[in-house]
Amino acid sequence: MSIAHHRRKQPELVRQQLLEVAARLSLELGASGVTLDAVSQAAGVSKGGLLHHFPNKMALLDGLFDDLTGKLDRTIAEEMRNDPVAHGRFTRAYLACVFALQDETDTQGWQVLTIALLSEPQLRARWRLWVADHADEFVGTDSSVGCLLARFAADGLWLADILKSHDVDQQTRQAMRTQLVALSLQ
């Protein structure tokens, strides 16, 4: 008799495990290597269990998007609560998140999602909406050219980190961050 019937079900843990496995497989094998069969097998979850959470590959990518942007929103909100200066507060919080991505456990997920954003129109539309919603929400405090330039520069660093196209030492990264924070105050 299988012990699966006696095992306590933890759907959120299973869902998170599936997202992490999909991210890992995507980095190891490329987006084409992320099949529902490969994810379920690598995660040790039945295909039915996977389909319960994600009925198709796009749903899996959407789930990864929701998970990562939810974490990003919570981290930005926390950073903003700790910043007493209203002007540029969102931009500085965004900078903190981007500069921390190098050390975060979610780096792998962001790498996968960023690559998927380049090839999946549905995900690009969702990211564009996320950016527009935040730009609208913080239009009074973060719409200066300095704030916009700082966020664009941070996006460039993010992409360079994901592509591993530039070796930027910590001292240079810190100098870059200091200058971008200064831009957010203009």
Short mmCIF file of N, CA and C in Angstrom, two decimals:
data_model
loop_
_atom_site.label_atom_id
_atom_site.label_comp_id
_atom_site.label_asym_id
_atom_site.label_seq_id
_atom_site.Cartn_x
_atom_site.Cartn_y
_atom_site.Cartn_z
N MET A 1 0.84 -1.18 0.00
CA MET A 1 0.00 0.00 0.00
C MET A 1 0.89 1.24 0.00
N SER A 2 0.55 2.22 -0.81
CA SER A 2 1.31 3.46 -0.92
C SER A 2 1.10 4.34 0.30
N ILE A 3 2.18 5.03 0.68
CA ILE A 3 2.05 5.96 1.80
C ILE A 3 1.54 7.32 1.33
N ALA A 4 1.39 7.48 0.02
CA ALA A 4 0.93 8.77 -0.52
C ALA A 4 -0.44 9.14 0.04
N HIS A 5 -1.29 8.15 0.30
CA HIS A 5 -2.62 8.45 0.82
C HIS A 5 -2.56 8.97 2.25
N HIS A 6 -1.49 8.65 2.95
CA HIS A 6 -1.35 9.05 4.35
C HIS A 6 -0.48 10.29 4.51
N ARG A 7 0.12 10.70 3.41
CA ARG A 7 1.01 11.85 3.45
C ARG A 7 0.18 13.13 3.49
N ARG A 8 0.63 14.09 4.31
CA ARG A 8 -0.06 15.37 4.39
C ARG A 8 0.23 16.16 3.12
N LYS A 9 -0.79 16.64 2.48
CA LYS A 9 -0.63 17.40 1.24
C LYS A 9 -0.24 18.84 1.57
N GLN A 10 0.70 19.36 0.83
CA GLN A 10 1.16 20.73 1.00
C GLN A 10 1.23 21.39 -0.38
N PRO A 11 0.07 21.79 -0.89
CA PRO A 11 0.03 22.26 -2.28
C PRO A 11 0.91 23.48 -2.56
N GLU A 12 1.04 24.40 -1.62
CA GLU A 12 1.88 25.58 -1.87
C GLU A 12 3.36 25.21 -1.97
N LEU A 13 3.79 24.24 -1.15
CA LEU A 13 5.18 23.78 -1.24
C LEU A 13 5.43 23.06 -2.57
N VAL A 14 4.47 22.27 -3.00
CA VAL A 14 4.59 21.57 -4.28
C VAL A 14 4.63 22.58 -5.42
N ARG A 15 3.76 23.56 -5.36
CA ARG A 15 3.72 24.61 -6.40
C ARG A 15 5.06 25.33 -6.49
N GLN A 16 5.60 25.71 -5.33
CA GLN A 16 6.89 26.42 -5.29
C GLN A 16 8.01 25.53 -5.82
N GLN A 17 7.98 24.26 -5.47
CA GLN A 17 8.98 23.32 -5.95
C GLN A 17 8.93 23.21 -7.47
N LEU A 18 7.73 23.15 -8.02
CA LEU A 18 7.57 23.07 -9.48
C LEU A 18 8.14 24.31 -10.16
N LEU A 19 7.91 25.49 -9.58
CA LEU A 19 8.45 26.72 -10.14
C LEU A 19 9.97 26.72 -10.11
N GLU A 20 10.53 26.29 -9.00
CA GLU A 20 11.99 26.25 -8.87
C GLU A 20 12.61 25.25 -9.85
N VAL A 21 12.00 24.10 -10.00
CA VAL A 21 12.51 23.09 -10.94
C VAL A 21 12.41 23.62 -12.37
N ALA A 22 11.31 24.25 -12.71
CA ALA A 22 11.16 24.81 -14.07
C ALA A 22 12.24 25.85 -14.34
N ALA A 23 12.52 26.69 -13.35
CA ALA A 23 13.57 27.71 -13.52
C ALA A 23 14.93 27.04 -13.73
N ARG A 24 15.23 26.04 -12.92
CA ARG A 24 16.52 25.35 -13.03
C ARG A 24 16.65 24.67 -14.39
N LEU A 25 15.61 23.97 -14.82
CA LEU A 25 15.65 23.28 -16.12
C LEU A 25 15.81 24.27 -17.27
N SER A 26 15.15 25.40 -17.16
CA SER A 26 15.25 26.40 -18.22
C SER A 26 16.68 26.92 -18.35
N LEU A 27 17.34 27.12 -17.22
CA LEU A 27 18.73 27.58 -17.28
C LEU A 27 19.67 26.49 -17.79
N GLU A 28 19.39 25.25 -17.39
CA GLU A 28 20.27 24.15 -17.80
C GLU A 28 20.05 23.74 -19.25
N LEU A 29 18.78 23.72 -19.69
CA LEU A 29 18.45 23.14 -20.99
C LEU A 29 17.91 24.15 -21.99
N GLY A 30 17.64 25.38 -21.55
CA GLY A 30 16.98 26.35 -22.40
C GLY A 30 15.48 26.20 -22.29
N ALA A 31 14.76 27.17 -22.79
CA ALA A 31 13.30 27.18 -22.67
C ALA A 31 12.66 25.95 -23.32
N SER A 32 13.26 25.46 -24.38
CA SER A 32 12.68 24.29 -25.06
C SER A 32 12.78 23.03 -24.20
N GLY A 33 13.72 23.02 -23.26
CA GLY A 33 13.88 21.86 -22.38
C GLY A 33 12.87 21.81 -21.25
N VAL A 34 12.12 22.88 -21.10
CA VAL A 34 11.11 22.92 -20.04
C VAL A 34 9.81 22.39 -20.61
N THR A 35 9.62 21.10 -20.43
CA THR A 35 8.37 20.48 -20.81
C THR A 35 7.65 20.06 -19.53
N LEU A 36 6.37 19.87 -19.61
CA LEU A 36 5.62 19.45 -18.42
C LEU A 36 6.14 18.11 -17.92
N ASP A 37 6.47 17.21 -18.84
CA ASP A 37 7.00 15.91 -18.43
C ASP A 37 8.33 16.07 -17.69
N ALA A 38 9.23 16.89 -18.24
CA ALA A 38 10.54 17.08 -17.62
C ALA A 38 10.42 17.71 -16.24
N VAL A 39 9.54 18.69 -16.11
CA VAL A 39 9.36 19.37 -14.82
C VAL A 39 8.77 18.41 -13.80
N SER A 40 7.74 17.67 -14.17
CA SER A 40 7.12 16.75 -13.21
C SER A 40 8.12 15.68 -12.78
N GLN A 41 8.88 15.15 -13.73
CA GLN A 41 9.86 14.11 -13.41
C GLN A 41 10.96 14.66 -12.50
N ALA A 42 11.53 15.82 -12.84
CA ALA A 42 12.62 16.39 -12.05
C ALA A 42 12.15 16.81 -10.66
N ALA A 43 10.90 17.19 -10.54
CA ALA A 43 10.37 17.61 -9.24
C ALA A 43 9.88 16.43 -8.41
N GLY A 44 9.77 15.26 -9.03
CA GLY A 44 9.26 14.10 -8.32
C GLY A 44 7.77 14.22 -8.01
N VAL A 45 7.06 14.88 -8.92
CA VAL A 45 5.62 15.11 -8.78
C VAL A 45 4.94 14.44 -9.97
N SER A 46 3.82 13.84 -9.73
CA SER A 46 3.12 13.20 -10.85
C SER A 46 2.69 14.26 -11.86
N LYS A 47 2.52 13.82 -13.09
CA LYS A 47 2.08 14.76 -14.13
C LYS A 47 0.72 15.36 -13.75
N GLY A 48 -0.15 14.55 -13.15
CA GLY A 48 -1.44 15.06 -12.69
C GLY A 48 -1.27 16.13 -11.63
N GLY A 49 -0.30 15.92 -10.74
CA GLY A 49 -0.02 16.93 -9.71
C GLY A 49 0.46 18.24 -10.32
N LEU A 50 1.31 18.12 -11.32
CA LEU A 50 1.78 19.31 -12.03
C LEU A 50 0.62 20.01 -12.72
N LEU A 51 -0.19 19.23 -13.43
CA LEU A 51 -1.31 19.80 -14.18
C LEU A 51 -2.35 20.44 -13.25
N HIS A 52 -2.42 19.97 -12.02
CA HIS A 52 -3.31 20.58 -11.03
C HIS A 52 -2.91 22.04 -10.79
N HIS A 53 -1.61 22.29 -10.76
CA HIS A 53 -1.11 23.65 -10.50
C HIS A 53 -0.94 24.45 -11.80
N PHE A 54 -0.44 23.80 -12.84
CA PHE A 54 -0.11 24.48 -14.09
C PHE A 54 -0.58 23.63 -15.28
N PRO A 55 -1.71 23.97 -15.89
CA PRO A 55 -2.26 23.13 -16.96
C PRO A 55 -1.44 23.12 -18.26
N ASN A 56 -0.51 24.09 -18.40
CA ASN A 56 0.34 24.12 -19.59
C ASN A 56 1.61 24.92 -19.30
N LYS A 57 2.51 24.94 -20.26
CA LYS A 57 3.81 25.60 -20.06
C LYS A 57 3.64 27.11 -19.83
N MET A 58 2.71 27.73 -20.54
CA MET A 58 2.50 29.17 -20.36
C MET A 58 1.99 29.45 -18.95
N ALA A 59 1.15 28.59 -18.42
CA ALA A 59 0.66 28.76 -17.05
C ALA A 59 1.82 28.66 -16.06
N LEU A 60 2.77 27.80 -16.37
CA LEU A 60 3.96 27.67 -15.53
C LEU A 60 4.78 28.95 -15.56
N LEU A 61 4.97 29.52 -16.74
CA LEU A 61 5.69 30.79 -16.86
C LEU A 61 4.91 31.93 -16.18
N ASP A 62 3.59 31.93 -16.34
CA ASP A 62 2.76 32.92 -15.65
C ASP A 62 2.90 32.78 -14.13
N GLY A 63 2.95 31.55 -13.66
CA GLY A 63 3.12 31.30 -12.23
C GLY A 63 4.45 31.82 -11.73
N LEU A 64 5.50 31.61 -12.52
CA LEU A 64 6.82 32.13 -12.17
C LEU A 64 6.79 33.66 -12.14
N PHE A 65 6.12 34.26 -13.12
CA PHE A 65 5.99 35.71 -13.19
C PHE A 65 5.28 36.23 -11.93
N ASP A 66 4.15 35.61 -11.59
CA ASP A 66 3.39 36.04 -10.41
C ASP A 66 4.21 35.91 -9.14
N ASP A 67 4.91 34.81 -9.01
CA ASP A 67 5.71 34.56 -7.82
C ASP A 67 6.82 35.61 -7.68
N LEU A 68 7.54 35.84 -8.75
CA LEU A 68 8.68 36.77 -8.67
C LEU A 68 8.24 38.23 -8.55
N THR A 69 7.21 38.64 -9.29
CA THR A 69 6.78 40.03 -9.17
C THR A 69 6.11 40.27 -7.82
N GLY A 70 5.48 39.26 -7.26
CA GLY A 70 4.93 39.39 -5.90
C GLY A 70 6.04 39.63 -4.89
N LYS A 71 7.11 38.86 -5.01
CA LYS A 71 8.26 39.05 -4.11
C LYS A 71 8.89 40.41 -4.34
N LEU A 72 9.01 40.81 -5.60
CA LEU A 72 9.58 42.12 -5.92
C LEU A 72 8.73 43.23 -5.31
N ASP A 73 7.42 43.14 -5.44
CA ASP A 73 6.53 44.15 -4.87
C ASP A 73 6.68 44.23 -3.35
N ARG A 74 6.77 43.07 -2.69
CA ARG A 74 6.92 43.08 -1.23
C ARG A 74 8.26 43.68 -0.80
N THR A 75 9.32 43.37 -1.55
CA THR A 75 10.64 43.91 -1.22
C THR A 75 10.68 45.41 -1.48
N ILE A 76 10.09 45.85 -2.57
CA ILE A 76 10.03 47.29 -2.86
C ILE A 76 9.25 48.01 -1.76
N ALA A 77 8.12 47.47 -1.37
CA ALA A 77 7.31 48.09 -0.31
C ALA A 77 8.10 48.20 0.98
N GLU A 78 8.84 47.16 1.33
CA GLU A 78 9.66 47.19 2.55
C GLU A 78 10.75 48.25 2.45
N GLU A 79 11.42 48.30 1.32
CA GLU A 79 12.47 49.32 1.11
C GLU A 79 11.88 50.73 1.20
N MET A 80 10.69 50.91 0.62
CA MET A 80 10.07 52.24 0.63
C MET A 80 9.67 52.65 2.05
N ARG A 81 9.22 51.71 2.86
CA ARG A 81 8.87 52.02 4.25
C ARG A 81 10.08 52.54 5.04
N ASN A 82 11.27 52.09 4.65
CA ASN A 82 12.49 52.47 5.36
C ASN A 82 13.15 53.73 4.80
N ASP A 83 12.55 54.36 3.81
CA ASP A 83 13.14 55.54 3.15
C ASP A 83 12.32 56.77 3.53
N PRO A 84 12.90 57.70 4.29
CA PRO A 84 12.14 58.87 4.74
C PRO A 84 11.93 59.95 3.67
N VAL A 85 12.66 59.90 2.56
CA VAL A 85 12.57 60.93 1.52
C VAL A 85 11.58 60.48 0.45
N ALA A 86 10.51 61.25 0.28
CA ALA A 86 9.45 60.86 -0.66
C ALA A 86 9.92 60.90 -2.12
N HIS A 87 10.62 61.97 -2.51
CA HIS A 87 11.03 62.12 -3.90
C HIS A 87 12.01 61.00 -4.28
N GLY A 88 11.64 60.19 -5.24
CA GLY A 88 12.50 59.12 -5.75
C GLY A 88 12.48 57.85 -4.90
N ARG A 89 11.58 57.77 -3.94
CA ARG A 89 11.53 56.62 -3.03
C ARG A 89 11.34 55.30 -3.77
N PHE A 90 10.42 55.26 -4.70
CA PHE A 90 10.20 54.01 -5.46
C PHE A 90 11.46 53.65 -6.25
N THR A 91 12.07 54.64 -6.88
CA THR A 91 13.28 54.40 -7.68
C THR A 91 14.39 53.83 -6.82
N ARG A 92 14.61 54.39 -5.65
CA ARG A 92 15.67 53.87 -4.76
C ARG A 92 15.35 52.45 -4.30
N ALA A 93 14.08 52.17 -4.06
CA ALA A 93 13.69 50.81 -3.67
C ALA A 93 13.94 49.85 -4.83
N TYR A 94 13.60 50.28 -6.04
CA TYR A 94 13.83 49.45 -7.23
C TYR A 94 15.33 49.20 -7.41
N LEU A 95 16.13 50.25 -7.23
CA LEU A 95 17.59 50.10 -7.32
C LEU A 95 18.09 49.07 -6.31
N ALA A 96 17.60 49.17 -5.09
CA ALA A 96 18.02 48.23 -4.04
C ALA A 96 17.72 46.80 -4.46
N CYS A 97 16.56 46.59 -5.04
CA CYS A 97 16.18 45.23 -5.48
C CYS A 97 17.07 44.74 -6.61
N VAL A 98 17.31 45.58 -7.58
CA VAL A 98 18.13 45.17 -8.72
C VAL A 98 19.56 44.88 -8.27
N PHE A 99 20.11 45.73 -7.42
CA PHE A 99 21.48 45.51 -6.96
C PHE A 99 21.58 44.28 -6.06
N ALA A 100 20.49 43.91 -5.41
CA ALA A 100 20.49 42.73 -4.53
C ALA A 100 20.28 41.44 -5.30
N LEU A 101 19.83 41.53 -6.54
CA LEU A 101 19.54 40.31 -7.30
C LEU A 101 20.75 39.40 -7.43
N GLN A 102 21.92 39.95 -7.40
CA GLN A 102 23.13 39.14 -7.50
C GLN A 102 23.24 38.18 -6.31
N ASP A 103 22.70 38.58 -5.16
CA ASP A 103 22.83 37.79 -3.94
C ASP A 103 21.57 37.01 -3.60
N GLU A 104 20.49 37.25 -4.31
CA GLU A 104 19.19 36.66 -3.95
C GLU A 104 19.07 35.21 -4.39
N THR A 105 18.25 34.49 -3.66
CA THR A 105 17.95 33.11 -4.05
C THR A 105 17.06 33.07 -5.29
N ASP A 106 16.38 34.18 -5.60
CA ASP A 106 15.48 34.22 -6.75
C ASP A 106 16.20 34.59 -8.05
N THR A 107 17.51 34.71 -8.01
CA THR A 107 18.26 35.11 -9.20
C THR A 107 17.98 34.18 -10.37
N GLN A 108 17.96 32.88 -10.10
CA GLN A 108 17.70 31.90 -11.16
C GLN A 108 16.33 32.12 -11.79
N GLY A 109 15.33 32.35 -10.96
CA GLY A 109 13.99 32.59 -11.48
C GLY A 109 13.93 33.85 -12.33
N TRP A 110 14.61 34.90 -11.87
CA TRP A 110 14.62 36.14 -12.65
C TRP A 110 15.35 35.96 -13.98
N GLN A 111 16.42 35.16 -13.97
CA GLN A 111 17.12 34.90 -15.23
C GLN A 111 16.17 34.24 -16.23
N VAL A 112 15.46 33.24 -15.76
CA VAL A 112 14.53 32.53 -16.63
C VAL A 112 13.43 33.46 -17.11
N LEU A 113 12.86 34.20 -16.18
CA LEU A 113 11.75 35.08 -16.53
C LEU A 113 12.19 36.16 -17.51
N THR A 114 13.37 36.73 -17.30
CA THR A 114 13.84 37.78 -18.20
C THR A 114 14.03 37.24 -19.61
N ILE A 115 14.59 36.06 -19.71
CA ILE A 115 14.76 35.44 -21.03
C ILE A 115 13.39 35.15 -21.65
N ALA A 116 12.46 34.66 -20.84
CA ALA A 116 11.11 34.40 -21.34
C ALA A 116 10.41 35.69 -21.76
N LEU A 117 10.69 36.79 -21.06
CA LEU A 117 10.08 38.07 -21.43
C LEU A 117 10.48 38.48 -22.85
N LEU A 118 11.68 38.13 -23.23
CA LEU A 118 12.16 38.49 -24.56
C LEU A 118 11.44 37.72 -25.66
N SER A 119 10.96 36.51 -25.34
CA SER A 119 10.38 35.67 -26.39
C SER A 119 8.88 35.47 -26.28
N GLU A 120 8.29 35.78 -25.15
CA GLU A 120 6.86 35.53 -24.95
C GLU A 120 6.06 36.84 -24.93
N PRO A 121 5.30 37.14 -25.96
CA PRO A 121 4.54 38.40 -26.00
C PRO A 121 3.60 38.57 -24.80
N GLN A 122 3.00 37.49 -24.33
CA GLN A 122 2.08 37.58 -23.19
C GLN A 122 2.81 38.04 -21.92
N LEU A 123 4.02 37.53 -21.71
CA LEU A 123 4.80 37.94 -20.54
C LEU A 123 5.30 39.37 -20.70
N ARG A 124 5.70 39.74 -21.92
CA ARG A 124 6.12 41.13 -22.16
C ARG A 124 4.99 42.09 -21.84
N ALA A 125 3.78 41.74 -22.24
CA ALA A 125 2.62 42.59 -21.96
C ALA A 125 2.39 42.70 -20.45
N ARG A 126 2.55 41.60 -19.74
CA ARG A 126 2.37 41.63 -18.28
C ARG A 126 3.44 42.50 -17.62
N TRP A 127 4.70 42.40 -18.08
CA TRP A 127 5.78 43.22 -17.51
C TRP A 127 5.53 44.70 -17.82
N ARG A 128 5.12 44.98 -19.05
CA ARG A 128 4.81 46.36 -19.44
C ARG A 128 3.72 46.92 -18.54
N LEU A 129 2.72 46.12 -18.22
CA LEU A 129 1.64 46.54 -17.33
C LEU A 129 2.17 46.77 -15.91
N TRP A 130 3.06 45.89 -15.43
CA TRP A 130 3.65 46.07 -14.10
C TRP A 130 4.40 47.39 -14.04
N VAL A 131 5.21 47.66 -15.07
CA VAL A 131 5.98 48.91 -15.11
C VAL A 131 5.04 50.12 -15.17
N ALA A 132 4.04 50.06 -16.04
CA ALA A 132 3.10 51.18 -16.19
C ALA A 132 2.32 51.43 -14.90
N ASP A 133 1.87 50.37 -14.25
CA ASP A 133 1.13 50.52 -12.99
C ASP A 133 1.99 51.21 -11.93
N HIS A 134 3.24 50.83 -11.84
CA HIS A 134 4.12 51.45 -10.85
C HIS A 134 4.48 52.89 -11.24
N ALA A 135 4.65 53.13 -12.53
CA ALA A 135 4.92 54.50 -12.98
C ALA A 135 3.72 55.40 -12.66
N ASP A 136 2.51 54.89 -12.87
CA ASP A 136 1.31 55.66 -12.55
C ASP A 136 1.17 55.89 -11.05
N GLU A 137 1.45 54.84 -10.28
CA GLU A 137 1.30 54.94 -8.83
C GLU A 137 2.26 55.95 -8.22
N PHE A 138 3.46 56.07 -8.78
CA PHE A 138 4.47 56.95 -8.20
C PHE A 138 4.80 58.14 -9.09
N VAL A 139 3.83 58.55 -9.91
CA VAL A 139 4.05 59.65 -10.84
C VAL A 139 4.43 60.94 -10.12
N GLY A 140 3.89 61.17 -8.97
CA GLY A 140 4.19 62.41 -8.24
C GLY A 140 5.57 62.46 -7.62
N THR A 141 6.16 61.30 -7.38
CA THR A 141 7.46 61.29 -6.69
C THR A 141 8.60 60.74 -7.54
N ASP A 142 8.30 59.98 -8.57
CA ASP A 142 9.35 59.28 -9.30
C ASP A 142 9.30 59.47 -10.81
N SER A 143 8.75 60.59 -11.27
CA SER A 143 8.64 60.80 -12.71
C SER A 143 9.70 61.75 -13.25
N SER A 144 10.65 62.14 -12.42
CA SER A 144 11.71 63.03 -12.90
C SER A 144 12.62 62.28 -13.87
N VAL A 145 13.33 63.04 -14.69
CA VAL A 145 14.26 62.43 -15.64
C VAL A 145 15.35 61.66 -14.89
N GLY A 146 15.78 62.19 -13.74
CA GLY A 146 16.80 61.50 -12.95
C GLY A 146 16.33 60.13 -12.48
N CYS A 147 15.08 60.06 -12.01
CA CYS A 147 14.53 58.77 -11.57
C CYS A 147 14.41 57.80 -12.73
N LEU A 148 13.91 58.29 -13.85
CA LEU A 148 13.76 57.42 -15.02
C LEU A 148 15.11 56.91 -15.50
N LEU A 149 16.08 57.80 -15.56
CA LEU A 149 17.42 57.41 -15.99
C LEU A 149 18.03 56.38 -15.03
N ALA A 150 17.82 56.55 -13.74
CA ALA A 150 18.36 55.61 -12.75
C ALA A 150 17.72 54.22 -12.94
N ARG A 151 16.41 54.19 -13.17
CA ARG A 151 15.75 52.88 -13.36
C ARG A 151 16.20 52.22 -14.67
N PHE A 152 16.36 53.02 -15.73
CA PHE A 152 16.85 52.45 -16.99
C PHE A 152 18.26 51.89 -16.82
N ALA A 153 19.10 52.61 -16.12
CA ALA A 153 20.47 52.13 -15.88
C ALA A 153 20.43 50.83 -15.06
N ALA A 154 19.56 50.78 -14.06
CA ALA A 154 19.43 49.57 -13.26
C ALA A 154 18.97 48.40 -14.12
N ASP A 155 18.03 48.65 -15.04
CA ASP A 155 17.59 47.58 -15.95
C ASP A 155 18.74 47.09 -16.81
N GLY A 156 19.60 48.00 -17.25
CA GLY A 156 20.77 47.60 -18.04
C GLY A 156 21.73 46.74 -17.23
N LEU A 157 21.93 47.10 -15.97
CA LEU A 157 22.78 46.30 -15.10
C LEU A 157 22.17 44.91 -14.89
N TRP A 158 20.85 44.90 -14.68
CA TRP A 158 20.12 43.64 -14.49
C TRP A 158 20.35 42.72 -15.70
N LEU A 159 20.19 43.26 -16.89
CA LEU A 159 20.38 42.46 -18.09
C LEU A 159 21.83 42.00 -18.22
N ALA A 160 22.78 42.88 -17.93
CA ALA A 160 24.20 42.51 -17.99
C ALA A 160 24.51 41.40 -16.99
N ASP A 161 23.92 41.47 -15.80
CA ASP A 161 24.13 40.42 -14.81
C ASP A 161 23.56 39.09 -15.29
N ILE A 162 22.37 39.13 -15.88
CA ILE A 162 21.73 37.90 -16.35
C ILE A 162 22.53 37.27 -17.49
N LEU A 163 22.98 38.11 -18.40
CA LEU A 163 23.75 37.61 -19.54
C LEU A 163 25.20 37.32 -19.19
N LYS A 164 25.61 37.78 -18.01
CA LYS A 164 27.01 37.65 -17.58
C LYS A 164 27.94 38.27 -18.63
N SER A 165 27.50 39.41 -19.17
CA SER A 165 28.24 40.05 -20.25
C SER A 165 29.34 40.99 -19.75
N HIS A 166 29.26 41.40 -18.48
CA HIS A 166 30.25 42.32 -17.93
C HIS A 166 30.68 41.83 -16.55
N ASP A 167 31.96 41.95 -16.28
CA ASP A 167 32.47 41.66 -14.94
C ASP A 167 32.60 43.00 -14.22
N VAL A 168 31.67 43.24 -13.30
CA VAL A 168 31.68 44.50 -12.54
C VAL A 168 32.00 44.15 -11.10
N ASP A 169 33.15 44.63 -10.61
CA ASP A 169 33.53 44.31 -9.24
C ASP A 169 32.64 45.06 -8.25
N GLN A 170 32.67 44.61 -7.01
CA GLN A 170 31.78 45.18 -5.98
C GLN A 170 32.02 46.67 -5.75
N GLN A 171 33.25 47.10 -5.79
CA GLN A 171 33.55 48.52 -5.58
C GLN A 171 32.91 49.36 -6.69
N THR A 172 33.01 48.91 -7.91
CA THR A 172 32.40 49.63 -9.04
C THR A 172 30.88 49.60 -8.93
N ARG A 173 30.33 48.43 -8.56
CA ARG A 173 28.88 48.32 -8.39
C ARG A 173 28.39 49.32 -7.34
N GLN A 174 29.12 49.42 -6.25
CA GLN A 174 28.71 50.34 -5.19
C GLN A 174 28.79 51.79 -5.67
N ALA A 175 29.82 52.13 -6.43
CA ALA A 175 29.95 53.48 -6.99
C ALA A 175 28.80 53.76 -7.96
N MET A 176 28.45 52.77 -8.77
CA MET A 176 27.32 52.93 -9.69
C MET A 176 26.03 53.17 -8.91
N ARG A 177 25.82 52.38 -7.90
CA ARG A 177 24.59 52.52 -7.10
C ARG A 177 24.53 53.90 -6.44
N THR A 178 25.64 54.35 -5.91
CA THR A 178 25.68 55.69 -5.27
C THR A 178 25.28 56.77 -6.27
N GLN A 179 25.80 56.69 -7.49
CA GLN A 179 25.46 57.69 -8.49
C GLN A 179 24.01 57.60 -8.93
N LEU A 180 23.49 56.38 -9.03
CA LEU A 180 22.08 56.22 -9.42
C LEU A 180 21.15 56.71 -8.31
N VAL A 181 21.52 56.47 -7.07
CA VAL A 181 20.72 57.01 -5.96
C VAL A 181 20.73 58.53 -6.02
N ALA A 182 21.87 59.12 -6.30
CA ALA A 182 21.95 60.58 -6.42
C ALA A 182 21.02 61.09 -7.53
N LEU A 183 20.94 60.37 -8.64
CA LEU A 183 20.03 60.75 -9.73
C LEU A 183 18.58 60.72 -9.25
N SER A 184 18.26 59.78 -8.38
CA SER A 184 16.87 59.66 -7.91
C SER A 184 16.45 60.82 -7.02
N LEU A 185 17.41 61.56 -6.54
CA LEU A 185 17.13 62.70 -5.66
C LEU A 185 17.00 64.01 -6.45
N GLN A 186 17.29 63.98 -7.74
CA GLN A 186 17.22 65.20 -8.55
C GLN A 186 15.80 65.50 -9.00
#
